[in-house]
XYZ file of C-alpha atoms in Angstrom:
602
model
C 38.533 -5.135 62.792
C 42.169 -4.249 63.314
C 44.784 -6.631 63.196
C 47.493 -8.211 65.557
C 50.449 -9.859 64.835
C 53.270 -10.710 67.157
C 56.138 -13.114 67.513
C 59.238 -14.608 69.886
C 61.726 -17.000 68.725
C 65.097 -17.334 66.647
C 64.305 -15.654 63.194
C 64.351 -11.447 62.659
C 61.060 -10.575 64.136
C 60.465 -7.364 61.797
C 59.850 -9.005 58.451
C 57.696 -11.552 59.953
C 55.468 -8.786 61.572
C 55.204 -6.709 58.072
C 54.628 -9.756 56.520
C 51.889 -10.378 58.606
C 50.400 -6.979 58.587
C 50.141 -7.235 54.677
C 48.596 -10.741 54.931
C 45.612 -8.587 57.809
C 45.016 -5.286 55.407
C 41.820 -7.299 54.605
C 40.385 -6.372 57.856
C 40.320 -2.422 56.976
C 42.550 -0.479 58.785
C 43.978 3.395 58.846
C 47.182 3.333 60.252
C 50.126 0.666 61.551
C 52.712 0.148 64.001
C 55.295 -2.366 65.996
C 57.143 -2.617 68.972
C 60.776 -4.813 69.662
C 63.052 -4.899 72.101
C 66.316 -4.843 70.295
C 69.186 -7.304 71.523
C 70.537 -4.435 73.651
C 67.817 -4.454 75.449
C 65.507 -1.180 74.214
C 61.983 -1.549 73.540
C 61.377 0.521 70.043
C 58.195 1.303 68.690
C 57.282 3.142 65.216
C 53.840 4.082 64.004
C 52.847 5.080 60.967
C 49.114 6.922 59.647
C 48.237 5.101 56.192
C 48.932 1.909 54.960
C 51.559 -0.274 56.156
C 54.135 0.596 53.434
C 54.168 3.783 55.126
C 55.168 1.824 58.132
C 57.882 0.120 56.239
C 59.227 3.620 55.346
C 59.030 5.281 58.534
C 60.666 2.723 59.645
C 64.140 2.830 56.849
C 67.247 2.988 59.141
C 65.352 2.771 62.216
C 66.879 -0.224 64.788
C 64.493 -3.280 63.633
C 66.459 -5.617 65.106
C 65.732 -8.149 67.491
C 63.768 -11.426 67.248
C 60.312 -10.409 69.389
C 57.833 -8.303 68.830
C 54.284 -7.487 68.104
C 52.453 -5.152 65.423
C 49.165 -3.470 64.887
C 47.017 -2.322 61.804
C 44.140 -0.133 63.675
C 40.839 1.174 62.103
C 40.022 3.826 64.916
C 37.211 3.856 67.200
C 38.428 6.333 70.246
C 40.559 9.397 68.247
C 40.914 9.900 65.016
C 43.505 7.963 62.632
C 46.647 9.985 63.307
C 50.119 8.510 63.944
C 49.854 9.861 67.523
C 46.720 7.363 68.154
C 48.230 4.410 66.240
C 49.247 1.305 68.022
C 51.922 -0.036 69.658
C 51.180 2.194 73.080
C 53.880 2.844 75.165
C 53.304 3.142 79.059
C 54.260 6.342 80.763
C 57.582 4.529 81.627
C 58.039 3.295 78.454
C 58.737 -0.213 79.890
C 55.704 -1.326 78.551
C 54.393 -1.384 74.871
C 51.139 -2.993 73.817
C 48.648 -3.621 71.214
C 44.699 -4.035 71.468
C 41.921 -4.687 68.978
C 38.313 -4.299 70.749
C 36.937 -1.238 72.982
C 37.565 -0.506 76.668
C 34.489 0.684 78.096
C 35.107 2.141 81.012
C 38.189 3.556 79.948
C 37.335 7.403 80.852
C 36.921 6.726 84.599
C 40.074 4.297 84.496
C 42.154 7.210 82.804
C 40.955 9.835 85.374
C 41.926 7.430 88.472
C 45.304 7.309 86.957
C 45.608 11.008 86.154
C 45.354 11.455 89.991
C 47.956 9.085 90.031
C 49.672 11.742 88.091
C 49.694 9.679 84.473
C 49.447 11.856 81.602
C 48.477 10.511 78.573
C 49.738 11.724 74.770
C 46.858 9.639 72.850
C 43.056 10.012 72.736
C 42.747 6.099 72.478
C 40.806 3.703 75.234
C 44.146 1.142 74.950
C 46.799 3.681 76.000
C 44.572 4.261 79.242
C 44.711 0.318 78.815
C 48.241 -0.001 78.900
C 48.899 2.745 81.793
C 46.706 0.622 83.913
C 49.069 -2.218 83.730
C 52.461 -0.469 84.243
C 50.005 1.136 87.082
C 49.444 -2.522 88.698
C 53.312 -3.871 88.216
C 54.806 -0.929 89.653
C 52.565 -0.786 92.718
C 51.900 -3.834 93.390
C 55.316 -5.543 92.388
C 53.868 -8.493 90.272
C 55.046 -10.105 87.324
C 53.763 -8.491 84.229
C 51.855 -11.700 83.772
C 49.692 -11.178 87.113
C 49.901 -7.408 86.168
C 47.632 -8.103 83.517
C 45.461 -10.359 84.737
C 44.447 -8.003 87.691
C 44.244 -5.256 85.302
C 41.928 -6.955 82.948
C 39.909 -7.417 86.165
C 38.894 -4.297 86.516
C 37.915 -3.411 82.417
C 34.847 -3.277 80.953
C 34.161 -4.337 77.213
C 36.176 -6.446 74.570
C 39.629 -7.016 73.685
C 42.735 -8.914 72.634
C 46.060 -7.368 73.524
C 49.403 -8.761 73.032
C 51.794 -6.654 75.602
C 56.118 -6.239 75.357
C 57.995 -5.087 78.847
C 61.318 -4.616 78.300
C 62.244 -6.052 81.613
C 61.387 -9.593 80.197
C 62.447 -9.730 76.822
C 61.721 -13.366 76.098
C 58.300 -13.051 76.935
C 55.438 -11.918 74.855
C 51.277 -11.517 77.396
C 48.707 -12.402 75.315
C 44.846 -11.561 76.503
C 41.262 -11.358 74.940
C 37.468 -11.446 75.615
C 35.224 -10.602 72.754
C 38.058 -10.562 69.681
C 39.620 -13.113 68.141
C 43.187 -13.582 69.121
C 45.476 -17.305 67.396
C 48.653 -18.517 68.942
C 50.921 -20.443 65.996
C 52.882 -23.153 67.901
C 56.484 -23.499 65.693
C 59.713 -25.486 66.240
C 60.822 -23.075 68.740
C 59.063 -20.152 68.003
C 55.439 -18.764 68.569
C 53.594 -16.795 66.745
C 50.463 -14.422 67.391
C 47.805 -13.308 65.445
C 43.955 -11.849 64.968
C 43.420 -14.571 62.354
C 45.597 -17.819 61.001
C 46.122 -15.730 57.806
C 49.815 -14.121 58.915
C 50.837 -17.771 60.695
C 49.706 -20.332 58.323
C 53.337 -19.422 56.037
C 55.307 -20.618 59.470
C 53.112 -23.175 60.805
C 49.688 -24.998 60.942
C 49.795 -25.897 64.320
C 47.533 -23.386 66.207
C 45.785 -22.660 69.768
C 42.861 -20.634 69.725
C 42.473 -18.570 72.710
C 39.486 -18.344 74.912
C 37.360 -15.466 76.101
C 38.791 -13.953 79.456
C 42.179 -16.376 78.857
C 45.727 -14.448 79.349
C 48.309 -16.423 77.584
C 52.339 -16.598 78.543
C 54.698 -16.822 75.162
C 58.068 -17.366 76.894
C 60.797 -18.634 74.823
C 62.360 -22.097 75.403
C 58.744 -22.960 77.298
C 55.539 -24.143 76.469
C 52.915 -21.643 76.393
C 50.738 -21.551 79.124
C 47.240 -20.313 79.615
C 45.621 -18.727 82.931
C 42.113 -17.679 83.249
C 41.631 -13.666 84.916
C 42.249 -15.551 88.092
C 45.165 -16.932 87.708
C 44.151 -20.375 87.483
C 45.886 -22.732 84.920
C 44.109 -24.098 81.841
C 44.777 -27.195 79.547
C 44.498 -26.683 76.028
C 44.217 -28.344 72.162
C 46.514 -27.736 69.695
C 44.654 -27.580 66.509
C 45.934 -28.353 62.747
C 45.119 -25.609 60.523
C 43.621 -26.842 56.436
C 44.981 -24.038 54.955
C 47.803 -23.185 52.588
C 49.673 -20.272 51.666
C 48.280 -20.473 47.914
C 45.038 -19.609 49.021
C 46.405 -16.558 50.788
C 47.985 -15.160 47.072
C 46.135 -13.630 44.164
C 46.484 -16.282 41.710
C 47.354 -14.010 39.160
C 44.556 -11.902 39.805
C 44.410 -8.030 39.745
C 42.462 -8.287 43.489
C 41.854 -10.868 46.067
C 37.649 -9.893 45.164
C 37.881 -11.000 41.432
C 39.578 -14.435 42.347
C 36.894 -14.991 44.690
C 34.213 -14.146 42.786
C 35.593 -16.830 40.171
C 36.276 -19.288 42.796
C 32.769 -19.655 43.271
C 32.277 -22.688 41.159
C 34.380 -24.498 43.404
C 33.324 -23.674 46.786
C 29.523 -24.489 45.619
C 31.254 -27.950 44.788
C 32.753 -28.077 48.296
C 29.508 -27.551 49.627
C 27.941 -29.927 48.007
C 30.297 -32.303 49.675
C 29.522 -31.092 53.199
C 26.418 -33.520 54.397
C 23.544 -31.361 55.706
C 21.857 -34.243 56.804
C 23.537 -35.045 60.522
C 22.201 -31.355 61.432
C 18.664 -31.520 60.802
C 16.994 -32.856 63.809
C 16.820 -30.090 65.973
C 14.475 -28.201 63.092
C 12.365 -30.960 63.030
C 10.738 -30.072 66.269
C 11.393 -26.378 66.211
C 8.169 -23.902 66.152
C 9.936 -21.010 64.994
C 13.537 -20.026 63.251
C 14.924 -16.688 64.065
C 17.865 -15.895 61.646
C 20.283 -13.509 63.379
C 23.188 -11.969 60.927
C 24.383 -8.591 59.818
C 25.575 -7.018 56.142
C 26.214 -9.385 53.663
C 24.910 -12.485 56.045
C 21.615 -10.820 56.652
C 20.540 -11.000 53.241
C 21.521 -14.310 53.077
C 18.940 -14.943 56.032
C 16.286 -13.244 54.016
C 16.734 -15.479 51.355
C 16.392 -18.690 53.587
C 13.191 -16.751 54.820
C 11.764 -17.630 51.860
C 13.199 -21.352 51.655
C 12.275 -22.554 55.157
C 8.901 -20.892 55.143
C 8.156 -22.428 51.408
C 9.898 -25.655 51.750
C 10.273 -26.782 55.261
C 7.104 -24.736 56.192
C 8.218 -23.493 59.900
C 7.840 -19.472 60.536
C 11.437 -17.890 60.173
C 12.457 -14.416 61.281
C 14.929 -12.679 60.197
C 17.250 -10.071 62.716
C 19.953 -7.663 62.014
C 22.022 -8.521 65.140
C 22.514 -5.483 66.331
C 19.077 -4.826 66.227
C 17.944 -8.204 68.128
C 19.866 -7.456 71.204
C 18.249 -4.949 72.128
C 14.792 -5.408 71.365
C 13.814 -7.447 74.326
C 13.118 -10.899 71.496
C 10.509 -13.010 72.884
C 12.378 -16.164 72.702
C 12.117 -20.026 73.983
C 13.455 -23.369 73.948
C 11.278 -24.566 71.175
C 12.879 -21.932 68.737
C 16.048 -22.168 67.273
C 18.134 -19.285 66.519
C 20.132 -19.410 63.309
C 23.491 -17.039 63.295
C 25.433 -16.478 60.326
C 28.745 -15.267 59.973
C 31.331 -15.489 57.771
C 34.608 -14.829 60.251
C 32.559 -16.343 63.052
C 33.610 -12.920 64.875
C 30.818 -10.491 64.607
C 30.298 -8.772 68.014
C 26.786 -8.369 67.733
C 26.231 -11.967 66.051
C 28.213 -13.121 69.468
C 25.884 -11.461 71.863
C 22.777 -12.726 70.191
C 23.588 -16.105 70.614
C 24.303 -15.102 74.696
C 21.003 -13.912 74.057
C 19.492 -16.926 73.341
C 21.252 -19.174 75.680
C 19.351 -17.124 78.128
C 16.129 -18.577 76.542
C 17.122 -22.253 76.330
C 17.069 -21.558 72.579
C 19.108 -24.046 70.495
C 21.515 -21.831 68.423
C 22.854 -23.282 65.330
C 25.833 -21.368 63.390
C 26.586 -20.928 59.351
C 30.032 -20.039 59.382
C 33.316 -20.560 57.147
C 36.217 -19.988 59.923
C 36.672 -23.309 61.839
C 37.838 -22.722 65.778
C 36.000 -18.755 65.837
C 34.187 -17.634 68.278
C 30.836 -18.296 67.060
C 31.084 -21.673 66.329
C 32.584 -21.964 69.594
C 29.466 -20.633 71.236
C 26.746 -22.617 68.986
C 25.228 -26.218 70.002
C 25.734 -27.092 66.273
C 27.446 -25.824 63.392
C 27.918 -25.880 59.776
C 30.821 -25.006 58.402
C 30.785 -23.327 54.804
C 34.192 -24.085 53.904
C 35.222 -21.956 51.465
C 38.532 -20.660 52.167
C 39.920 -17.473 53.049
C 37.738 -14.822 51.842
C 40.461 -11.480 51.928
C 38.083 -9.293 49.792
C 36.526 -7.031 52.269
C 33.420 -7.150 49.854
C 32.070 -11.095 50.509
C 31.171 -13.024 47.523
C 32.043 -16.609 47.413
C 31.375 -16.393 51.430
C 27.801 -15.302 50.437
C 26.520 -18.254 47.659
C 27.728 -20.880 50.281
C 25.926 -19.393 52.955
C 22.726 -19.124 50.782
C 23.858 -22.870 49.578
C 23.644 -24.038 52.904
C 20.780 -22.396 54.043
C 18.307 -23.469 51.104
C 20.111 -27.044 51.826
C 18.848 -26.849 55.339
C 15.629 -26.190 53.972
C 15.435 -29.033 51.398
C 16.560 -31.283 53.694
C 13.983 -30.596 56.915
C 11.406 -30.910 53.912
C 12.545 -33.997 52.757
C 12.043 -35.680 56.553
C 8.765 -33.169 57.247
C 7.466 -34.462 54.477
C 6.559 -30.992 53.311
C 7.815 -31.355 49.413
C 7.502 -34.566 47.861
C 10.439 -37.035 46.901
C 10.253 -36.360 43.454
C 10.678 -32.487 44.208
C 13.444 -33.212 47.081
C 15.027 -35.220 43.773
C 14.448 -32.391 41.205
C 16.147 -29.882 43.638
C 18.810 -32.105 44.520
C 19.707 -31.954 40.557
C 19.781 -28.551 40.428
C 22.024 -27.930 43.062
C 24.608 -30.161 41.734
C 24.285 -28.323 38.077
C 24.981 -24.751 40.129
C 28.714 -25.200 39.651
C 28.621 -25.670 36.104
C 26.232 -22.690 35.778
C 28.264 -20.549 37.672
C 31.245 -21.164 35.343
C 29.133 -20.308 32.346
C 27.510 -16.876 34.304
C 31.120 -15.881 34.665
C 32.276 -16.390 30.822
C 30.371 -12.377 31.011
C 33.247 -11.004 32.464
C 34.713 -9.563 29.461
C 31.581 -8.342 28.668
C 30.415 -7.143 32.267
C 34.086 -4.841 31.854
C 33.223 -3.215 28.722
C 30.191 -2.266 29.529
C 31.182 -0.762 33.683
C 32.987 2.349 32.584
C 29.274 3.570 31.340
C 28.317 3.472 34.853
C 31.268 4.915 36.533
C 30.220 8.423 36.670
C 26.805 7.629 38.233
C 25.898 9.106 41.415
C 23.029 6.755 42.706
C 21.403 3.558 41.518
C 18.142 1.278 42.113
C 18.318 -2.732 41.780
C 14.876 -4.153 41.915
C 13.950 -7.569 42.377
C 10.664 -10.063 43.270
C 10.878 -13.207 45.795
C 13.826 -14.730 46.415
C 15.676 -12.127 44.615
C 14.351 -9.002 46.260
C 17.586 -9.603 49.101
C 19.506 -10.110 45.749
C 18.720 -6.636 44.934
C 19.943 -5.830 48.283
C 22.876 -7.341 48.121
C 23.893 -6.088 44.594
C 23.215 -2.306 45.741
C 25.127 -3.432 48.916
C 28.226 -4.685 46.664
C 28.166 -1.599 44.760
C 27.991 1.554 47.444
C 30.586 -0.568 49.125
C 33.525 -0.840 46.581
C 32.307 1.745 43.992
C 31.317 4.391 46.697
C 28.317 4.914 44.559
C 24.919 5.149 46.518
C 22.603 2.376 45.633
C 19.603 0.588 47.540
C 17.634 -2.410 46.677
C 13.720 -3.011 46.806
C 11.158 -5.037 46.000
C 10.373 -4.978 42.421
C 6.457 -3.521 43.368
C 7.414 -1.153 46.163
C 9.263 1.202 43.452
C 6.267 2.614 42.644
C 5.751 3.162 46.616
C 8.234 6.044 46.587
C 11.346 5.485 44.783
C 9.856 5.528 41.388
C 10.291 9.491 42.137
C 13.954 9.411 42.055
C 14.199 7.895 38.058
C 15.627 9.819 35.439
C 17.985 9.270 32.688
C 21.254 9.491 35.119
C 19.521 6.987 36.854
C 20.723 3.928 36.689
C 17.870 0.809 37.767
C 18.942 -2.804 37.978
C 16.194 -5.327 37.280
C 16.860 -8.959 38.706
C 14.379 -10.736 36.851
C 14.967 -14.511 36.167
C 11.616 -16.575 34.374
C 9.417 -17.155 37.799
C 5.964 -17.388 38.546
C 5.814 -13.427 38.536
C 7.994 -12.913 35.613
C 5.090 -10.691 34.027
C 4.804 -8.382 36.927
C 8.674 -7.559 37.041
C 8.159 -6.795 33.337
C 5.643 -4.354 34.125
C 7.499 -2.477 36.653
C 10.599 -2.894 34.786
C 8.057 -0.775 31.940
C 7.021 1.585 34.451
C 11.052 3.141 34.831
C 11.896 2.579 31.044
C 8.075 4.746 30.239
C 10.280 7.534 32.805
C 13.472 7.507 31.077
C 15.308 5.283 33.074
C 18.457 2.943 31.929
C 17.770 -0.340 32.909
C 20.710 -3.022 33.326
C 18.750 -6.132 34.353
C 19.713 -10.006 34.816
C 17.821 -12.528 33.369
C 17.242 -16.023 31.933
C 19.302 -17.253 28.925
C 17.113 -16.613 25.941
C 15.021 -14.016 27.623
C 13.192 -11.371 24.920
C 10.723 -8.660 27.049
C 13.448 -7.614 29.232
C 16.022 -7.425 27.132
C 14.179 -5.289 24.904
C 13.630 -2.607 27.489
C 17.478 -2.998 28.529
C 20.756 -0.766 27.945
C 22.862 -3.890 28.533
C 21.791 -7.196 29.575
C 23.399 -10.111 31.633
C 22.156 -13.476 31.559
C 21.886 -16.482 33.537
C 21.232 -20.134 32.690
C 17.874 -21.388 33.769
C 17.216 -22.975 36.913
C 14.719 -23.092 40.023
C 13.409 -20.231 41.532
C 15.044 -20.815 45.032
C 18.491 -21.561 43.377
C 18.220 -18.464 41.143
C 19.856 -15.966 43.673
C 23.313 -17.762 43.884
C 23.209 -17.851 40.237
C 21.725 -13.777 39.916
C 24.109 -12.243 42.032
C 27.195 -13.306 40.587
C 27.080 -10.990 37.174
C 26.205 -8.083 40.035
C 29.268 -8.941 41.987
C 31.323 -8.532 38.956
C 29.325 -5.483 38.045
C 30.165 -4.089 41.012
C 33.830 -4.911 40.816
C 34.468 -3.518 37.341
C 32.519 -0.137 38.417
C 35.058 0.172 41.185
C 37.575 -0.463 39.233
C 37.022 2.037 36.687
C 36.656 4.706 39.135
C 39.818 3.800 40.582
C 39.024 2.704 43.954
C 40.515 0.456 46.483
C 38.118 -2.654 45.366
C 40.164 -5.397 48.312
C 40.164 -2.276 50.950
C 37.329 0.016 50.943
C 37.454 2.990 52.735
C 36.165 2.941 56.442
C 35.194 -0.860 56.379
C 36.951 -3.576 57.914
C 36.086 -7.240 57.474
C 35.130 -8.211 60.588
C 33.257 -6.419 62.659
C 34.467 -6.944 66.162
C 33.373 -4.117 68.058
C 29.892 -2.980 68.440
C-alpha cells in the first residue's frame, strides 16, 4: 500500500520521482507529494489530494529543481485523504521532510511526549508524529540525522519504510523499514529508492533489497551503507533485477488488467518450465498442510484444498491470514504451512509465517516477486514468475498460483504413490494443453464485450459453482464487486437453496460455473431451480455443452479438460466478464477505489 520513490545523483530529480509515482498508482493510493532541496539550499515540498497529475499541476511554476528528492503516493490509514495529511511531512523546523508507508503504533503517546515538548502538529497522520520525533532526537541530542533515526526508530512500535530529506545534508538521502517493502537501485553514480523495482528498473537493474529493522545511508559520491537500529554495520548483495521496461507498458492495451488477463497463456507456459520437483520432499513426510493467504490468494488455497486432499491425500487447511494469527492455530513441526502471496508483502501473510516459526513448522511460500519479504522469511519457495502484475485486480497472478499449487499436488502423488503413473501421465498432458486452451477461452472477448453492457446496471449478483470451482465462484464475484463496484458473492452450487435462493429475481443476475464433472447433473438442477424463479443465468461451461445452455441468457464456453485443471481454464471468461462490466460503467478498472495492491498494513 502506498508508494515511495526517492532519488540522489546528477540527473533532475523531479521527473524521475513523477515518473516513478505513475509507474506505483497500481498500489491504490488517494493523494501524492515530494520533497527537494533545491541547489540553493531550500527543502520544498508540494502535496497534492487526488491522483498524481494533480501533483504535477500543483506543482506548475513551483521551484522543482534540484537533483534529490523523495515522493509519496499515500492511501490513508490515520486522517482522512486531504492535502493537509498527504506525504512528504515536514518537521516543526522544517529541516526535515520525510515519507513513510506502514503504521506507527504507538504514535498517540509519542505525539503527546512531544507536545509537552511544545511540538504542535498540523496533520492527523501517525508519520508526522514520526518525523517530529526525529528532528526531536537531532536537535537534543546533537547526532547526525543518520543516528537520529536510528534511535528514533528505537523507540516505535509497528511497521514502516521511510525515506527522510534534512536540508542540512543535502547529498544525503536515510532510508529505514521493518514490515514494508522498501528497494535501493544502485546506478552509475546515482541511487535510487523505491517500494517496489517497478519505478527503478527504467534506470537500472542493479538492486539491494533492504532488511527488516535496516536504516540505509544514500550519500552521493559513496557507497551506500547499511546499519542495523544499533548502529552496527551490515554487508550486503547486490541483486540483478529480470525485468524490463516493456513489461511495465500497456502493450497497446486500454488497461494494464486486460493485457494481463491475455498474458495468461504465457505465464502458464512459464510455469510449466519452473520444475516442481526439487520442492517436494518436505510434503512427503508432512501430516497436515495449512494454507495461509488472503483475497485473491485464498481462493487459490481453497482450490489446492481440493488437489492435495484428492491427489496427494494429506489433510490441508485453509486460513485467511488475518484470521490465523489470532486464533491461537494448533501447530507443529510435522505440519507445513503453505503462504501465498503474490507481492510477497502481505502483512498478515508475514506474521503467519512468524507464527509458525514459533511451532518448528516448515513454511513454504507461492509467490511471484523474487527478493520480497515473504520469500525471504520461508525455508523454501516457489516462485510463480509471471511478471509484473500492475492491475490491482490479480488475474494472471492467480492461474499460476493455482498452476503451482495443483503441480505440488501431482507431484507429492506421483512419489506417495497416491495416483497411479498412468494418471500422473494423463495430468501431466493436460497441463501442458492449458496454454493452448487459454488462447482459445480468450478468442470470447469480443463476444464477452457485447454482451457486458446488459449487466452494467445490475445492483447485485450470485456465481455458483460445485468442487473445484465453488472458490471459482468466489473469485469471479470477487473480480466483479472489485472493479465493477457491483455486489456479488459466490457459493456452492447446493447451498443456494440454503438461503440465497431468496434473493433471485429477474434483476438478478446468477453465474453458473458448470464445466462436464462427475456432478454435472446436480449443477443442472440447481441451475433449474433459479431459471423455475425468474432468474438470468450467465453460466460457463464445456465446449459443446446443451442443458445449460438452454437455460442460459448468454453462455461462455471452455474447452474440455480435467476436473482439477478446469478452474484456471473457468475463471478466465469471468475475469474478462468482470473487466468489460467495469468498463461499461465507467470505472477505474487498473485503480479501484479504496484498494491498493498490496496490503502492507494490517
Amino acid at each position: 500500500m502506498c508508494g515511495i520513490v526517492g532519488y540522489i545523483g546528477h540527473r533532475k530529480a523531479f521527473p524521475v520521482l513523477i515518473k516513478g509515482l505513475h509507474r506505483l498508482e497500481y498500489r491504490g493510493y488517494d493523494s501524492a507529494g515530494v520533497a527537494m532541496i533545491s541547489p540553493a539550499g531550500q527543502l520544498n515540498v508540494y502535496k497534492a489530494k487526488g491522483k498524481v497529475a494533480e501533483l504535477e499541476h500543483a506543482t506548475i511554476g513551483k521551484d522543482v529543481e534540484g537533483t534529490i528528492g523523495i515522493a509519496h503516493t499515500r492511501w490513508a490509514t490515520h486522517g482522512e485523504p486531504s492535502e493537509r495529511n498527504a506525504h512528504p511531512h515536514y518537521s516543526q523546523s522544517k529541516q526535515l521532510a520525510m515519507v513513510h508507508n506502514g503504521i506507527i503504533e504507538n504514535y498517540e503517546s509519542i505525539r503527546q511526549r512531544l507536545q509537552a515538548e511544545g511540538y504542535h502538529f498540523v496533520s492527523d497522520t501517525d508519520t508526522e508524529v514520526l518525523v517530529q520525533l526525529i528532528e526531536y532526537v537531532k536537535t537534543t541530542t546533537g547526532l547526525s540525522l543518520l543516528k537520529a533515526v536510528e534511535k528514533a526508530l528505537q523507540q516505535v512500535t509497528g511497521a514502516y519504510s521511510i525515506a527522510v530529506l534534512d536540508k542540512e545534508t543535502p547529498n544525503q538521502i536515510i532510508a529505514a523499514r521493518k514490515g514494508s517493502p522498501l528497494v535501493i537501485g544502485v546506478g552509475k553514480d546515482d541511487f535510487f529508492l523505491a517500494s517496489d523495482a517497478t519505478p527503478i528498473v527504467e534506470y537500472t537493474q542493479d538492486v539491494i533489497y533492504v532488511g527488516d529493522e535496516e536504516v540505509v545511508d544514500l550519500t552521493l559520491g559513496q557507497q551506500p551503507h547499511i546499519y542495523r537500529l544499533d548502529g552496527s554495520e551490515l554487508a550486503y548483495e547486490i541483486k540483478h533485477l529480470v525485468m524490463t521496461i516493456d513489461e511495465l507498458e500497456k502493450g497497446g492495451f486500454e488497461h494494464y488488467m486486460l493485457k494481463e488477463i491475455f498474458e495468461q497463456p504465457n505465464t502458464i507456459r512459464a510455469s510449466l518450465q519452473e520444475p516442481m520437483q526439487p520442492h517436494i520432499a518436505p510434503f512427503c513426510k508432512a501430516k497436515r498442510i495449512i494454507i495461509c493467504a488472503c483475497g485473491t490468494s485464498w481462493h487459490a488455497g481453497l482450490i489446492a484444498k481440493y488437489a492435495i486432499e484428492q491427489i496427494a491425500r494429506i489433510p490441508c487447511e485453509v486460513d485467511y491470514s488475518s484470521e490465523f494469527r489470532y486464533r491461537n492455530p494448533v501447530l507443529s513441526s510435522e505440519d507445513i504451512l503453505i503462504a501465498i502471496s503474490q507481492s510477497g508483502e502481505t502483512a498478515d501473510t508475514l506474521a503467519a509465517i512468524e507464527l509458525a516459526h514459533r511451532y518448528g513448522t516448515f513454511v513454504f511460500s507461492i509467490c511471484n516477486v523474487v527478493g520480497s519479504s515473504i520469500p525471504r522469511a520461508s525455508n523454501d519457495t516457489y516462485y510463480t514468475h509471471v511478471g509484473p502484475e500492475i492491475g490491482v485486480a490479480s488475474t494472471k497472478a492467480f492461474t499460476a498460483q493455482v498452476m503451482a499449487l495443483t503441480l505440488l499436488a501431482l507431484e507429492i502423488g506421483r512419489v506417495k504413490q497416491t495416483i497411479t503413473e498412468e494418471r500422473y501421465r494423463h495430468l501431466m498432458n493436460e497441463y501442458r494443453l492449458l496454454p493452448d486452451k487459454i488462447e482459445v477461452v480468450l478468442q470470447q472477448n469480443d463476444r464477452i464485450r457485447e454482451y457486458a453492457g446488459n449487466l452494467k446496471e445490475a445492483v447485485s449478483a450470485l456465481y455458483l459453482g460445485h468442487g473445484y470451482n465453488f472458490p471459482i465462484a468466489l473469485e469471479g464475484a470477487l473480480k466483479l464487486k472489485e472493479i465493477s463496484y457491483i455486489h456479488a458473492e459466490g457459493y456452492p452450487s447446493a447451498e443456494m437453496k440454503h438461503g440465497p435462493i431468496a434473493l433471485i429475481s429477474s434483476e438478478m443476475p446468477v453465474v453458473a460455473i458448470a464445466p462436464q464433472c462427475d456432478t454435472y447433473e446436480k449443477v443442472v438442477s440447481n441451475i433449474r431451480v433459479v431459471k423455475a424463479r425468474q432468474g438470468r443465468i450467465i453460466s460457463v461451461v464445456t465446449e459443446g455443452d446443451t442443458q445449460v445452455s438452454e437455460e442460459s441468457e448468454f453462455t461462455m464456453t471452455i474447452p474440455p479438460s480435467d476436473e482439477c485443471l478446469s478452474p484456471i481454464l473457468a475463471v478466465v471468461p469471468l475475469q474478462l466478464l468482470a473487466y468489460h462490466v467495469a468498463v461499461a460503467r465507467g470505472c477505474n478498472v487498473d485503480q479501484p477505489r479504496n484498494l491498493a495492491k498490496s496490503v502492507t498494513v494490517e
